[in-house]
Tab-separated table of C-alpha atoms in Angstrom:
chain	number	residue	atom	x	y	z
A	1	GLN	CA	16.241	9.344	8.173
A	2	VAL	CA	12.752	7.994	7.508
A	3	GLN	CA	12.403	6.982	3.896
A	4	LEU	CA	8.748	5.937	3.942
A	5	ALA	CA	6.460	7.502	6.545
A	6	GLN	CA	2.947	6.115	6.809
A	7	SER	CA	-0.179	7.732	8.204
A	8	GLY	CA	-3.850	6.894	8.338
A	9	GLY	CA	-5.419	3.651	9.436
A	10	GLY	CA	-7.390	2.998	12.592
A	11	LEU	CA	-10.676	1.371	13.533
A	12	VAL	CA	-13.648	1.275	11.190
A	13	GLN	CA	-16.881	-0.675	10.946
A	14	ALA	CA	-17.431	-3.214	8.213
A	15	GLY	CA	-18.517	-1.489	5.018
A	16	GLY	CA	-16.617	1.664	5.890
A	17	SER	CA	-13.646	3.335	4.243
A	18	LEU	CA	-10.140	4.376	5.186
A	19	ARG	CA	-7.269	6.023	3.356
A	20	LEU	CA	-3.641	5.255	4.038
A	21	SER	CA	-0.873	7.651	3.069
A	22	CYS	CA	2.817	7.017	2.537
A	23	ALA	CA	5.134	10.005	2.329
A	24	ALA	CA	8.270	8.964	0.473
A	25	ALA	CA	11.680	10.507	0.108
A	26	GLU	CA	11.828	12.088	-3.331
A	27	HIS	CA	14.657	9.876	-4.590
A	28	ILE	CA	12.595	6.812	-3.763
A	29	LEU	CA	9.420	7.984	-5.442
A	30	ASN	CA	11.401	8.908	-8.554
A	31	SER	CA	13.122	5.545	-8.803
A	32	TYR	CA	10.765	2.826	-7.583
A	33	HIS	CA	7.439	1.223	-8.138
A	34	MET	CA	5.364	1.720	-5.009
A	35	GLY	CA	2.978	-0.615	-3.272
A	36	TRP	CA	1.185	-1.805	-0.197
A	37	PHE	CA	1.368	-5.098	1.673
A	38	ARG	CA	-0.448	-6.295	4.737
A	39	GLN	CA	0.143	-8.788	7.505
A	40	ALA	CA	-2.667	-10.252	9.546
A	41	PRO	CA	-1.983	-11.937	12.915
A	42	GLY	CA	-0.430	-15.344	12.415
A	43	LYS	CA	-0.108	-14.890	8.662
A	44	GLU	CA	2.661	-13.973	6.267
A	45	ARG	CA	2.954	-10.538	4.766
A	46	ALA	CA	0.864	-10.418	1.587
A	47	PHE	CA	0.724	-8.165	-1.453
A	48	VAL	CA	-2.186	-5.724	-1.642
A	49	ALA	CA	-1.601	-3.266	-4.472
A	50	ALA	CA	1.109	-1.589	-6.523
A	51	ILE	CA	1.517	1.359	-8.848
A	52	SER	CA	4.188	1.766	-11.482
A	53	GLN	CA	6.932	4.335	-11.210
A	54	ARG	CA	5.184	6.771	-13.545
A	55	GLY	CA	1.756	5.937	-12.197
A	56	SER	CA	0.493	4.613	-15.516
A	57	SER	CA	-0.323	1.101	-14.302
A	58	THR	CA	-1.864	-0.324	-11.163
A	59	TYR	CA	-1.991	-3.866	-9.838
A	60	TYR	CA	-4.143	-5.471	-7.164
A	61	ALA	CA	-4.447	-8.709	-5.301
A	62	GLU	CA	-7.612	-10.453	-6.419
A	63	SER	CA	-9.596	-9.872	-3.230
A	64	MET	CA	-8.909	-6.111	-3.339
A	65	LYS	CA	-10.003	-5.474	-6.908
A	66	GLY	CA	-12.948	-3.110	-7.038
A	67	ARG	CA	-12.607	-2.154	-3.362
A	68	PHE	CA	-9.107	-0.696	-3.021
A	69	ALA	CA	-7.452	1.985	-5.121
A	70	ILE	CA	-3.776	2.906	-5.146
A	71	SER	CA	-2.581	6.267	-6.391
A	72	ARG	CA	0.472	8.447	-6.243
A	73	ASP	CA	0.970	12.193	-6.188
A	74	ASN	CA	4.560	12.768	-7.202
A	75	ALA	CA	4.244	16.496	-6.535
A	76	LYS	CA	3.529	15.678	-2.896
A	77	ASN	CA	5.865	12.680	-2.783
A	78	THR	CA	2.989	10.611	-1.469
A	79	VAL	CA	1.348	7.303	-2.284
A	80	TYR	CA	-2.203	6.563	-1.183
A	81	LEU	CA	-4.302	3.479	-0.618
A	82	GLN	CA	-8.031	4.167	-0.600
A	83	MET	CA	-9.855	1.253	0.971
A	84	ASN	CA	-13.624	0.977	0.528
A	85	THR	CA	-16.216	-1.592	1.544
A	86	LEU	CA	-13.879	-2.857	4.236
A	87	LYS	CA	-14.403	-6.320	5.684
A	88	PRO	CA	-13.277	-7.813	9.003
A	89	GLU	CA	-10.819	-9.984	7.069
A	90	ASP	CA	-9.060	-6.796	5.927
A	91	THR	CA	-7.856	-6.342	9.496
A	92	ALA	CA	-4.055	-6.276	9.413
A	93	VAL	CA	-0.972	-4.148	9.716
A	94	TYR	CA	-0.481	-2.404	6.380
A	95	TYR	CA	2.976	-1.588	5.034
A	96	CYS	CA	4.017	0.825	2.342
A	97	ALA	CA	6.808	-0.501	0.116
A	98	ALA	CA	9.160	0.618	-2.625
A	99	GLY	CA	10.241	-2.101	-5.013
A	100	THR	CA	12.255	-2.538	-8.176
A	101	THR	CA	10.053	-4.864	-10.189
A	102	ILE	CA	6.470	-5.769	-10.982
A	103	VAL	CA	6.280	-9.539	-11.505
A	104	GLY	CA	3.115	-11.537	-11.894
A	105	GLN	CA	0.948	-8.548	-10.967
A	106	SER	CA	2.859	-8.122	-7.709
A	107	LEU	CA	5.597	-5.868	-6.399
A	108	THR	CA	8.978	-7.517	-5.831
A	109	GLY	CA	12.501	-6.437	-5.031
A	110	VAL	CA	11.351	-4.353	-2.092
A	111	ASN	CA	14.200	-2.212	-0.828
A	112	TYR	CA	12.262	0.068	1.508
A	113	TRP	CA	9.421	-0.531	3.947
A	114	GLY	CA	7.217	1.855	5.854
A	115	GLN	CA	6.783	1.477	9.585
A	116	GLY	CA	3.375	-0.196	9.319
A	117	THR	CA	-0.039	1.008	10.383
A	118	GLN	CA	-2.855	-0.932	12.000
A	119	VAL	CA	-6.201	-1.228	10.254
A	120	THR	CA	-8.971	-2.866	12.257
A	121	VAL	CA	-12.377	-3.581	10.770
A	122	SER	CA	-15.116	-4.475	13.221
A	123	SER	CA	-18.107	-6.592	12.271
């Protein structure tokens, strides 16, 4: 049973926009903070953004502030990551995540991961 199912992503030119979606099992969305991470080739997986369980607070890695926006629609059991003004350095595999704790403006205690989706930004 897929707990987190991602969609979206693809190839876009620098300066463009993409939206990632993460459809979550209802019990996960009701119980966890949700977030996004990314992993570029040869690099460790890194935090991108998170949203609190009730959706009242959002958190971003410094380089994403002002460009990315995370949101959740609990009625649709879906979390979104809107990515604007994309740069070639945003190229990575993006992962949806469900975690237990927000620590230091980052999502921790991840118990569930999405399958990953490739985002490629051309210059």
